[in-house]
Coordinates of C-alpha atoms in Angstrom, one line a residue:
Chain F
X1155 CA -6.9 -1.3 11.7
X1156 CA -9.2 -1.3 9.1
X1157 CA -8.4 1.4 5.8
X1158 CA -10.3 2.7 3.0
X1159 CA -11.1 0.2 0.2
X1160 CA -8.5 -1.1 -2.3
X1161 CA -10.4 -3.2 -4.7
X1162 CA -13.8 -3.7 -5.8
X1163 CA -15.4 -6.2 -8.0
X1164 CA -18.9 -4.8 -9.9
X1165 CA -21.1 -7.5 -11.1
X1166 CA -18.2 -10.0 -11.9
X1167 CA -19.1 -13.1 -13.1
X1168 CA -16.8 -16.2 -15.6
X1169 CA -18.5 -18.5 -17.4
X1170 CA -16.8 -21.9 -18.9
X1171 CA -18.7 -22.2 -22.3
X1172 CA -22.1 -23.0 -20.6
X1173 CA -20.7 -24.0 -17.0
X1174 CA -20.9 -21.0 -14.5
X1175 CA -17.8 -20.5 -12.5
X1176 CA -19.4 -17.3 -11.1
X1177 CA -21.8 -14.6 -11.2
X1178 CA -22.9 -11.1 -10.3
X1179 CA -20.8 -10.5 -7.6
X1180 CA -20.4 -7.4 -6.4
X1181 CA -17.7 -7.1 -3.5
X1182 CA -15.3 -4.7 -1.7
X1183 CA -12.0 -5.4 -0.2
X1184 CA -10.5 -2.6 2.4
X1185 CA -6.9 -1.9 3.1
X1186 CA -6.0 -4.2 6.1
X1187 CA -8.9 -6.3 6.1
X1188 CA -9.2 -9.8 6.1
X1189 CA -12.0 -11.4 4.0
X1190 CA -13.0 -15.4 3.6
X1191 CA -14.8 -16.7 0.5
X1192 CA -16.6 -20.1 1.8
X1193 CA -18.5 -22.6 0.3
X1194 CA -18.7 -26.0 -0.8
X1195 CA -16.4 -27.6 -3.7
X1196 CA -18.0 -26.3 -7.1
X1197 CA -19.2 -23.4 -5.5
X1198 CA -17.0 -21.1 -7.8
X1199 CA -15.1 -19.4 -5.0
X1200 CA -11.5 -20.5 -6.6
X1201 CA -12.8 -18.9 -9.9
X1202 CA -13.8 -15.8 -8.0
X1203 CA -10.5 -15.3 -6.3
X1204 CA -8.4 -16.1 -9.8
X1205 CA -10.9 -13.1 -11.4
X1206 CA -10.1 -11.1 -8.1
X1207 CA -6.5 -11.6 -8.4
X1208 CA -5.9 -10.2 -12.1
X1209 CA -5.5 -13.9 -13.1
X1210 CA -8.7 -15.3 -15.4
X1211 CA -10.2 -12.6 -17.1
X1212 CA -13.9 -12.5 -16.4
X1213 CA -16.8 -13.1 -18.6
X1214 CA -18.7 -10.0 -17.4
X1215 CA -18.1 -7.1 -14.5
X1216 CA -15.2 -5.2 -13.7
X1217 CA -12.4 -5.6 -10.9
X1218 CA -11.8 -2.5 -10.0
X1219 CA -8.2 -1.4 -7.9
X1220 CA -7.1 1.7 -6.4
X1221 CA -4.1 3.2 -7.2
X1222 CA -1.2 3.1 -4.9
X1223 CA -0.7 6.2 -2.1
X1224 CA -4.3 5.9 -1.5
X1225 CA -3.6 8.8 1.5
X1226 CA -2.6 11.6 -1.4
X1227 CA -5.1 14.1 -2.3
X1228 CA -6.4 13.7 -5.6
X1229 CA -4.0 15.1 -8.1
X1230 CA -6.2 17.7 -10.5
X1231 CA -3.5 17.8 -12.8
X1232 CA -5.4 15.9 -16.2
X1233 CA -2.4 13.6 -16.6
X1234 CA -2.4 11.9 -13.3
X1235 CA -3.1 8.4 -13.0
X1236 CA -6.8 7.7 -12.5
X1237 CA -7.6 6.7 -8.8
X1238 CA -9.8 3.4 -9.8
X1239 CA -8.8 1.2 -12.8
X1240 CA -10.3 -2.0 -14.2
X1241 CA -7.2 -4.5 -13.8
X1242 CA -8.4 -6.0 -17.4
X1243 CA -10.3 -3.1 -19.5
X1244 CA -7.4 -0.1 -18.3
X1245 CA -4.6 -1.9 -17.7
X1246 CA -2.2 -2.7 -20.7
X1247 CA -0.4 -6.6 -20.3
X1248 CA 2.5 -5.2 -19.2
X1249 CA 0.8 -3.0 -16.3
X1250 CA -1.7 -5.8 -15.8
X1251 CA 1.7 -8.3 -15.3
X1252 CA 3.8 -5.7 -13.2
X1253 CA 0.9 -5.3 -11.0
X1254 CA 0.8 -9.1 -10.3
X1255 CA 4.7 -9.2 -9.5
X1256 CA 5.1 -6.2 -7.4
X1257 CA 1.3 -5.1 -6.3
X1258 CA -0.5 -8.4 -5.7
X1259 CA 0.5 -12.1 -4.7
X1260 CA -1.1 -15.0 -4.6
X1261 CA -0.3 -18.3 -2.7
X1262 CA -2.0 -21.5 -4.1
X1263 CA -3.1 -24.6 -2.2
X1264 CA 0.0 -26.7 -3.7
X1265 CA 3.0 -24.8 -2.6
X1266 CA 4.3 -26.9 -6.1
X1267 CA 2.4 -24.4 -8.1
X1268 CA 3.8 -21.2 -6.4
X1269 CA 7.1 -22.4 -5.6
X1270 CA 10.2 -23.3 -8.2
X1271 CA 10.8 -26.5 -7.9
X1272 CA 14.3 -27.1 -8.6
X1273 CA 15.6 -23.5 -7.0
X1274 CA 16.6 -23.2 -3.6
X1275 CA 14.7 -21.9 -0.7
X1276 CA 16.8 -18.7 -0.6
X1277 CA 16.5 -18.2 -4.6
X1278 CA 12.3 -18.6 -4.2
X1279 CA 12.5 -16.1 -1.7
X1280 CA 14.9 -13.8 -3.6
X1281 CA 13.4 -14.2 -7.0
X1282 CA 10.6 -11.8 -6.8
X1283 CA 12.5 -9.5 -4.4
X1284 CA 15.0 -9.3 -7.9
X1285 CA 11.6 -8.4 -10.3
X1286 CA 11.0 -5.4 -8.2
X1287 CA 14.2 -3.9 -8.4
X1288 CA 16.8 -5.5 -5.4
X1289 CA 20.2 -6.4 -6.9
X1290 CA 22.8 -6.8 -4.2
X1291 CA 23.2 -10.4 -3.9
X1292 CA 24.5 -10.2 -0.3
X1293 CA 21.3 -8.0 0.7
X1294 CA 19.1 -10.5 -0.6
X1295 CA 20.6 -13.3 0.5
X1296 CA 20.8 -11.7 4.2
X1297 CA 16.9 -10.7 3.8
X1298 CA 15.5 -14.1 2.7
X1299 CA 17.1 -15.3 5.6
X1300 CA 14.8 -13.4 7.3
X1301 CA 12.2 -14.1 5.5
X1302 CA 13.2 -18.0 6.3
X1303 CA 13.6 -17.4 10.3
X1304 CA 10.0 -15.3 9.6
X1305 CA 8.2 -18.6 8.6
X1306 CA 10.0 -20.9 11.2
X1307 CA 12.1 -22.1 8.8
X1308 CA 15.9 -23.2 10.1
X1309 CA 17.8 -20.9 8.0
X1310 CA 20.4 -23.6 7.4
X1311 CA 17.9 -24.7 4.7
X1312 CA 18.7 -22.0 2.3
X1313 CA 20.1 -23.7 0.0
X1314 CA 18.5 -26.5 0.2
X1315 CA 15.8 -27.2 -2.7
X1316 CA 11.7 -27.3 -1.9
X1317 CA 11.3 -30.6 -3.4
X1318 CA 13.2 -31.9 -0.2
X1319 CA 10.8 -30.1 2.2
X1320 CA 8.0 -31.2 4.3
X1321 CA 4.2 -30.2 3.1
X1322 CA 3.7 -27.6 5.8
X1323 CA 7.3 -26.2 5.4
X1324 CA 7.0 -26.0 1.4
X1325 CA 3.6 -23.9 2.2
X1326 CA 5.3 -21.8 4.6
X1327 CA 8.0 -21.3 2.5
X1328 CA 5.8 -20.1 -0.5
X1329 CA 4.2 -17.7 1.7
X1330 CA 7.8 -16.3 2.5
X1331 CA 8.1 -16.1 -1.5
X1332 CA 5.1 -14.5 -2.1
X1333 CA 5.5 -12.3 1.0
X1334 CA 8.7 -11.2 -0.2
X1335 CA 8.1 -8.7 -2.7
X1336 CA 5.9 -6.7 0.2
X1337 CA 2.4 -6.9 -1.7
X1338 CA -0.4 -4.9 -0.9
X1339 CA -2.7 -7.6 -1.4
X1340 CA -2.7 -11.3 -0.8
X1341 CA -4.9 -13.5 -2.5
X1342 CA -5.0 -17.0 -0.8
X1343 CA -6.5 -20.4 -2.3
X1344 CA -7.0 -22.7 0.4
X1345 CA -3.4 -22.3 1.7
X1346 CA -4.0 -24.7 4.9
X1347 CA -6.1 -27.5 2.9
X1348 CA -4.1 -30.6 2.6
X1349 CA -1.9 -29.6 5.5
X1350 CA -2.2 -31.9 9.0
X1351 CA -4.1 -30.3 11.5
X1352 CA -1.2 -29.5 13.6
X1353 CA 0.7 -28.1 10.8
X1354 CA -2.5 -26.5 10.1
X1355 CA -2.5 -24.4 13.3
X1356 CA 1.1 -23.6 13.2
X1357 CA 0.4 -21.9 9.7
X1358 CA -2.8 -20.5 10.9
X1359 CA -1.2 -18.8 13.7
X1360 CA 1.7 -17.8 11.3
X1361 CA -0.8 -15.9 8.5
X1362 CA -2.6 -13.8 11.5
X1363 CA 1.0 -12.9 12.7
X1364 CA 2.1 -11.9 9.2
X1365 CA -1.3 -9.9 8.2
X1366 CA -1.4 -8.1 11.1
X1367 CA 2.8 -7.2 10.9
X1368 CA 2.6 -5.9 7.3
X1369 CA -1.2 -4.6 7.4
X1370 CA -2.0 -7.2 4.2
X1371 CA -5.1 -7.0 2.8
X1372 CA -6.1 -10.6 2.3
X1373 CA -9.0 -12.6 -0.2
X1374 CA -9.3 -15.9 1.7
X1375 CA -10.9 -19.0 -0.2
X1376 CA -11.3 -21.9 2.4
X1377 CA -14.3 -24.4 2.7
X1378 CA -13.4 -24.7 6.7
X1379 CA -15.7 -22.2 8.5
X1380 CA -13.0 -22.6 11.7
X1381 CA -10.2 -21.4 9.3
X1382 CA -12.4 -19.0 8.5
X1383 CA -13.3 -17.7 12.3
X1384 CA -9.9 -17.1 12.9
X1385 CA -8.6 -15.0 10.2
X1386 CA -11.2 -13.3 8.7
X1387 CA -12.7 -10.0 9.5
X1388 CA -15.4 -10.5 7.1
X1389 CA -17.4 -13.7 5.1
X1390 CA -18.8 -14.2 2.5
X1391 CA -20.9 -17.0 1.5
X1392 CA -21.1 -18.5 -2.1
X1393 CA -22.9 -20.8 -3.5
X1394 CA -23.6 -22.2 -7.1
X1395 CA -21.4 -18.9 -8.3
X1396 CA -23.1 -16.6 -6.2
X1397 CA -23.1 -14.5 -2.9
X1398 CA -25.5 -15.5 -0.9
X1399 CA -24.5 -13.7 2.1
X1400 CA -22.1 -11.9 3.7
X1401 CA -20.9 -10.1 6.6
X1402 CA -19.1 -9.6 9.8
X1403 CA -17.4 -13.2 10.1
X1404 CA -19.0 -13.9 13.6
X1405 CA -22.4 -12.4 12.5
X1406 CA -22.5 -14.6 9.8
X1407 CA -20.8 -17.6 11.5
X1408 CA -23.4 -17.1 14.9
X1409 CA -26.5 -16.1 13.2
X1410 CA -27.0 -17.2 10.0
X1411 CA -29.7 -15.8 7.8
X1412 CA -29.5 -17.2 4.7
X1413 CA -30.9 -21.2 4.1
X1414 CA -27.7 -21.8 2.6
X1415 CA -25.0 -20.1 5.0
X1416 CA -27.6 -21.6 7.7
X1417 CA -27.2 -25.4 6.7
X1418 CA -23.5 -24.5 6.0
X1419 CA -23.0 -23.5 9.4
X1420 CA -25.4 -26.8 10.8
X1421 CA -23.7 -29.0 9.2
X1422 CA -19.6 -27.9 10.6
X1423 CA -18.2 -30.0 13.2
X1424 CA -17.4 -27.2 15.5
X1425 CA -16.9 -23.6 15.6
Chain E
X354 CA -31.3 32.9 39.7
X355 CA -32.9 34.3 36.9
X356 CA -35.0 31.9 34.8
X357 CA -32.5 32.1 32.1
X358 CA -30.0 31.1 34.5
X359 CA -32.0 28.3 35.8
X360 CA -32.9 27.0 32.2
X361 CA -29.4 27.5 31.6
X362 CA -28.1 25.3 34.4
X363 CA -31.1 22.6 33.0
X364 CA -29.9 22.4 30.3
X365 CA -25.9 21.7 31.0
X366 CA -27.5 19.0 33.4
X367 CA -28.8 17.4 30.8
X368 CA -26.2 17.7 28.6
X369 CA -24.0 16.4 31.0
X370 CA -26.3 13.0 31.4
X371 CA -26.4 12.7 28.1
X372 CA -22.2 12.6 27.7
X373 CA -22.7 10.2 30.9
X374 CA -24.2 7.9 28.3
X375 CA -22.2 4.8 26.8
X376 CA -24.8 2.8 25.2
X377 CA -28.6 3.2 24.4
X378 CA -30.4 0.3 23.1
X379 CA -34.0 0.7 22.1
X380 CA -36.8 -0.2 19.7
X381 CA -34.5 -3.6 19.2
X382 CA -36.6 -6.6 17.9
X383 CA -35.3 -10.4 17.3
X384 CA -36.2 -13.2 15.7
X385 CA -34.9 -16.8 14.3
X386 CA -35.7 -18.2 11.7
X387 CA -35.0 -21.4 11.2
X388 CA -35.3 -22.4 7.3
X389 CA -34.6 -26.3 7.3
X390 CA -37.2 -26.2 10.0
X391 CA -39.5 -24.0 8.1
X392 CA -40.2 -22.0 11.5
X393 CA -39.3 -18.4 12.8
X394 CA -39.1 -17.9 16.6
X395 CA -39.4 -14.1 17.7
X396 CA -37.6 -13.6 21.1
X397 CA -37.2 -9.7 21.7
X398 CA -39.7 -7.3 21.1
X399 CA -38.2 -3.4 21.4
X400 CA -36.2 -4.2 24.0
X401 CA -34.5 -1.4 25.7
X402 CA -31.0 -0.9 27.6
X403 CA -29.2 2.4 28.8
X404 CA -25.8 2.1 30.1
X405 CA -23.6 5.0 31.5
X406 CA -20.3 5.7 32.5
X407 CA -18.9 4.2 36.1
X408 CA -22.7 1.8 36.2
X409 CA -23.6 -1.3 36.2
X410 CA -26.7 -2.8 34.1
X411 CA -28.1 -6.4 35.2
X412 CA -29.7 -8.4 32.7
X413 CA -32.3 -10.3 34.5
X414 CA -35.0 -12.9 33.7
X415 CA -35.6 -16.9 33.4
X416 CA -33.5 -18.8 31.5
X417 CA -34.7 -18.7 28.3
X418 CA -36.0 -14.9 28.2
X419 CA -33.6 -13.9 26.0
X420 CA -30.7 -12.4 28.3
X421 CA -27.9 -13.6 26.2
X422 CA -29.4 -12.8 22.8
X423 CA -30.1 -9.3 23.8
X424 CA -26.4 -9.0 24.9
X425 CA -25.0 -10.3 22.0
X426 CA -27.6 -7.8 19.8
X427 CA -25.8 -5.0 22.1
X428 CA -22.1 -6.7 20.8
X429 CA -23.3 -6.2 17.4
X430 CA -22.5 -10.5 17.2
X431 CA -26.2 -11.0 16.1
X432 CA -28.0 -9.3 13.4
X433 CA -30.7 -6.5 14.7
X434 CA -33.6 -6.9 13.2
X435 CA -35.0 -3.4 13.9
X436 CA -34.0 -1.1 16.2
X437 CA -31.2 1.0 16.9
X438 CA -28.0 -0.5 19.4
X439 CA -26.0 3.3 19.7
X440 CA -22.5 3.1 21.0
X441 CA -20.1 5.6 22.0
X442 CA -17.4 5.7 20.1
X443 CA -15.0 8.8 20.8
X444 CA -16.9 11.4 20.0
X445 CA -19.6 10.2 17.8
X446 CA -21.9 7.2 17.9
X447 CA -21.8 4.1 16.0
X448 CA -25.5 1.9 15.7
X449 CA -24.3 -1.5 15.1
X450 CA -27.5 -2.3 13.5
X451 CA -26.8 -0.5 10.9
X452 CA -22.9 0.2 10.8
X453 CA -20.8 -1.5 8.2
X454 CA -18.7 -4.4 9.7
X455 CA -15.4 -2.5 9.6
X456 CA -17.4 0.3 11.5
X457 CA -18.2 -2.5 14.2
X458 CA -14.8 -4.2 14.3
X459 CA -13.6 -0.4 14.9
X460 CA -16.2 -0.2 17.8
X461 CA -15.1 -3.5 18.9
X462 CA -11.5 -2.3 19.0
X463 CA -11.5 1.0 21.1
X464 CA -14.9 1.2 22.5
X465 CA -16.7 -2.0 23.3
X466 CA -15.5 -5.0 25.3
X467 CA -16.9 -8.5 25.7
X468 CA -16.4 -11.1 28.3
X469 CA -17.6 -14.3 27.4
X470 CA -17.8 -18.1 28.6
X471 CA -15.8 -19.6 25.9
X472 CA -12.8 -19.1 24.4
X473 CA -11.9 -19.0 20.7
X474 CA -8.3 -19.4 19.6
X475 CA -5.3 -20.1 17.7
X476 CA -3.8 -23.4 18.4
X477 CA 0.0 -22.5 19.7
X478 CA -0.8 -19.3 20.6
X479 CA 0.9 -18.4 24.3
X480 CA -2.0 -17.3 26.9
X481 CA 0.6 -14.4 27.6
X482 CA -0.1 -13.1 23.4
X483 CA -3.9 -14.1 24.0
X484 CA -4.1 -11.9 26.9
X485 CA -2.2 -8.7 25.4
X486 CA -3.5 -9.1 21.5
X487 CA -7.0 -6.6 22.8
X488 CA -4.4 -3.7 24.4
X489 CA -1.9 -4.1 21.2
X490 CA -4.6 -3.9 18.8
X491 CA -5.8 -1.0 20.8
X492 CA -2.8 1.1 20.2
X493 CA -0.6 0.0 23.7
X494 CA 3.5 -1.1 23.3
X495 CA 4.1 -4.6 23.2
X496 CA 5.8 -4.5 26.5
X497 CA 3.5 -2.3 27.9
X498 CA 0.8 -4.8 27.1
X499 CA 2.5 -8.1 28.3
X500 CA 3.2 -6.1 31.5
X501 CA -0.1 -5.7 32.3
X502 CA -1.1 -9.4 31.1
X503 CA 1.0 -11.1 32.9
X504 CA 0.1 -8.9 36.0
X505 CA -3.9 -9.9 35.6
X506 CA -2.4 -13.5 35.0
X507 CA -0.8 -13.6 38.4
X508 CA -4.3 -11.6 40.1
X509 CA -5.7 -14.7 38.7
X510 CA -3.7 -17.3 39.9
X511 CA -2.7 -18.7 36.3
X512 CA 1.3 -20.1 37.2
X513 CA 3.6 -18.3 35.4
X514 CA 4.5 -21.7 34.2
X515 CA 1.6 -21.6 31.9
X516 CA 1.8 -18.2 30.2
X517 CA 3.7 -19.2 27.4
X518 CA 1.7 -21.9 26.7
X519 CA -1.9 -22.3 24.5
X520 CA -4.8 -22.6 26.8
X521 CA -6.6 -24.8 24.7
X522 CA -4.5 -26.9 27.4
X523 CA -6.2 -25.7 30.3
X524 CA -8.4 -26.9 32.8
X525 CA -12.0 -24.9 31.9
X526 CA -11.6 -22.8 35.0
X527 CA -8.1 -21.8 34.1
X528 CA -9.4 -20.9 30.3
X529 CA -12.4 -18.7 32.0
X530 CA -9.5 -16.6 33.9
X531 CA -7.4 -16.3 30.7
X532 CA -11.0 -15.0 28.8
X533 CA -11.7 -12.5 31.8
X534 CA -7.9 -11.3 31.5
X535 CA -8.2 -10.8 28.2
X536 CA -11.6 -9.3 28.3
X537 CA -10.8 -6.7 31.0
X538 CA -7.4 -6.2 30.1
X539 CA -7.9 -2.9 27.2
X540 CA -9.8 -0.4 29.0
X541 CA -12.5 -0.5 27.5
X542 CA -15.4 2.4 28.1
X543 CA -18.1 0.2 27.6
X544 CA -18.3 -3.7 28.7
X545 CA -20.3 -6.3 28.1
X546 CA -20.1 -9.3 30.7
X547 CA -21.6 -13.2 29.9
X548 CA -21.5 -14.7 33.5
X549 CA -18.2 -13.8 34.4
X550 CA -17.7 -15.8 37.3
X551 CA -19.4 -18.8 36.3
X552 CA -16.9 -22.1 36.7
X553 CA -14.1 -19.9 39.3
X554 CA -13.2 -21.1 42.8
X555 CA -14.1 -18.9 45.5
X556 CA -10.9 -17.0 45.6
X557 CA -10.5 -16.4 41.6
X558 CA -14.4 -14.8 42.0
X559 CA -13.2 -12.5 44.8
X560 CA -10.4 -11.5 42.0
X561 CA -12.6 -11.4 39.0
X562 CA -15.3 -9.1 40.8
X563 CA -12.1 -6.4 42.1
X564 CA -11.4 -6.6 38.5
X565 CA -14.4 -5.6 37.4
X566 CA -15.5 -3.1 40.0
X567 CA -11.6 -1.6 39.1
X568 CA -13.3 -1.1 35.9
X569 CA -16.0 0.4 36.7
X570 CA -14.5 2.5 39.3
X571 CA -12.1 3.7 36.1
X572 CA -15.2 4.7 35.1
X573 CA -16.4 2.0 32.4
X574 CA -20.0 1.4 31.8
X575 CA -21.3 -2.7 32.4
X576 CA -23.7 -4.6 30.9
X577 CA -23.9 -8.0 32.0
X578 CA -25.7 -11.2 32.5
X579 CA -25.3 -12.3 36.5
X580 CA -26.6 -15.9 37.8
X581 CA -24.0 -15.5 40.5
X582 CA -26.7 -13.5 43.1
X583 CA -24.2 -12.0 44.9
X584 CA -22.1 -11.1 42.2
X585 CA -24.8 -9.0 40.9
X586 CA -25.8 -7.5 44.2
X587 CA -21.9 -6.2 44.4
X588 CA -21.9 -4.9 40.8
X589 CA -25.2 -3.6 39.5
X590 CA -26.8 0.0 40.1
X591 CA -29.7 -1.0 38.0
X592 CA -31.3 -4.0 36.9
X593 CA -33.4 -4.4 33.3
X594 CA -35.8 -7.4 33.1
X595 CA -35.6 -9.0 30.1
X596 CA -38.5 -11.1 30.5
X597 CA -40.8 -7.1 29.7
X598 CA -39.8 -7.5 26.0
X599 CA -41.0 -10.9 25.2
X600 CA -41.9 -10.8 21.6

């Protein structure tokens, strides 16, 4: 079920010195839902997500998140917390980086990048659990198990290291990492690209299991409209930094009204 | 009975129509345009459709008149051009033509159901899940919900053999049963049906159209798109040609 909205971005846009990453887009992200960024390569949507996800501070525009408890009344007392704050203007480093480790995750296309290397399965998984406040080493040993068994992986592999893991299960097992600290929202960066198609589908099947489970909120980038069809709730469209349309994921999938979105969707093997 | 009695009584009849009523369609206009073509093709001019609890709507017309577009305007899968598409939605009314998507996917959760032709799905995903995911996301038990797939499985002759399997694997006929099961497995109050006995054997038909007149026996209201004559001569109250709002 679909929730009231969690994070907005006003009029965001990054620019690289005179290269455009992105521009003017204006976007909002309810609890529980599950929106795709598509496109072509270049067409900023990896830039877009890092501004979304607190991680590249944009040139212009504001990303905007709601405070936690979004059910509470608003408090009238003068000191309480303001309901909407820009993750870059409001938030001091410190807030800005807590929010990132206990709020947000984000899982990159290379499991390398969001995995430790040279730790263990069970000390990726237990690693963030530790940065927001678990300290029993029994209790987190006994929940990345779970968290293993969770992503199909044997959970004799617990000590093993990632570097000794297939692609698909390195990817799974970064998902089980970023997972772990129970974010509210998931930011995702092509997470089945690079992956064999039947690894593909195991993973896909795994994220819709997982987002429906915890209620995540999830900002999808993927240039595969069929990825796309089967998670998302909602797509948008983006080309040369921009929006260029967006909507319910089958709307804009089956009927296409943009030129762009239209030849995007022409041009896909099948959907 | 004194006039104010009489106007009284009118008035609850009406009333009472009017809660009758599922979905009301009207003033809805389509086009395509194609822009790599450089051409726009209108299809629907202010079409019409009024659907109400425990009846059956047949969408008729050539092929080509715009039956499935208008049904997939009244799924809210295509964008409305103008026009209103009103569905029922607990108490209220949602207009997909103008309702935000999660307002639609909310629709599309409790109150509106859609059987179509084809089948779009996870990879690896039992037929069993496939079959339950519409009653679980609709608020049923797990268990409560497999019950009840696996009983429409077995109405529709898929071997329990196959149930915990994808049915990407399936014969097409087998995959239609699966899409029927899954489409008239949440009870939903309004239901939209895409020729939903095109590609079945004789005996899965006879099962398909009990399902379906179970339905509206329950008291849902059907819109659908019928080749099969005699399915439509079993099923529909009312017939709307489509053909009247050529644009």
């Amino acid at each position: 079920m679909i929730g009231p909205p969690l994070l907005r971005l006003d009029a965001l846009g990054k620019r690289y010195g005179r290269h455009l990453g992105c521009a003017d887009v204006s976007l909002t992200l309810r609890q529980g839902e599950v929106l795709a960024l598509v496109g072509e390569s270049g067409s900023g949507k990896s830039t877009l997500l890092a501004c979304a996800a607190g991680r590249l501070a944009p040139s212009d525009g504001r990303v905007l998140r709601r405070a936690p408890a979004p059910d509470a009344p608003e408090d009238p007392r003068h000191d309480a917390p303001p309901l909407w704050s820009d993750v870059y203007a409001d938030l001091t480093e410190p807030e800005r980086r807590r929010l990132l480790r206990e709020e947000w995750a984000f899982v990159h296309q290379d499991p390398r990048d969001g995995l430790r290397m040279a730790v263990s399965a069970g000390g990726n998984i237990g690693e963030p659990m530790m940065a927001v406040g678990a300290r029993r080493y029994q209790a987190i040993r006994a929940e990345a198990e779970r968290w293993l068994r969770r992503v199909e992986i044997p959970a004799d592999r617990l000590d093993d290291r990632p570097s000794g893991f297939s692609g698909g299960m390195r990817q799974r097992l970064q998902i089980a990492r970023a997972l772990a600290s129970r974010p509210r929202v998931v930011f995702m960066d092509e997470p089945t690209g690079g992956l064999d198609v039947s690894v593909q589908a195991r993973l896909l099947d795994l994220i819709k299991r997982l987002v429906s489970e915890f209620g995540l909120t999830v900002a999808l980038v993927t240039h595969d409209l069929a990825v796309a069809r089967l998670l998302a709730h909602r797509i948008a469209v983006m080309r040369r930094g921009r929006i260029v349309e967006s909507g319910l994921t089958d709307q804009v999938l089956d009927d296409p009204q943009d030129p762009y979105s239209q030849l995007l969707v022409s041009s896909a093997l099948q959907l | 009975m004194t006039d104010r009695a009489s106007a009284r009584r009118s008035e609850e009849a009406a009333r009472a129509a009017a809660a009758e009523v599922r979905l009301r369609a009207s003033g809805v206009c389509k086009s395509f345009t194609l822009h790599a073509q450089g051409v726009t093709l209108p299809v629907l001019r202010d079409a019409a459709v009024t659907a109400r609890r425990g009846a059956c709507v047949a969408l008729t017309g050539a092929s080509g008149a715009g039956k499935s577009t208008l049904l997939r305007l009244l799924y809210g899968n295509y964008r409305i051009d103008r026009g209103r598409v009103a569905v029922r939605h607990g108490d209220g009314w949602i207009d997909l033509a103008t309702a935000e998507p999660h307002e639609v996917l909310e629709a599309r959760r409790l109150s509106l159901g859609y059987v179509s032709q084809f089948l779009r799905v996870i990879p690896r995903v039992p037929a069993l899940s496939i079959v339950a995911e519409p009653m679980i996301a609709a608020g049923s038990a797990p268990e409560a919900a497999e019950a009840r797939a696996a009983e429409l499985l077995s109405r529709l002759r898929i071997p329990e053999r196959l149930w915990p399997l994808s049915p990407l694997t399936f014969s097409g006929g087998e995959q239609q049963r699966v899409n029927i099961a899954r489409g008239l497995a949440h009870s939903y109050p309004l239901l939209l049906l895409d020729e939903p006995t095109a590609s079945l054997d004789a005996a899965n038909r006879e099962t398909a159209l009990d399902l379906i007149e179970a339905a509206k026996a329950r008291g849902a209201a059907l819109v659908g798109i019928f080749h099969d004559a005699g399915a439509r001569e079993r099923l529909a109250d009312e017939t709307v040609d489509v053909a009247a709002f050529a644009a």
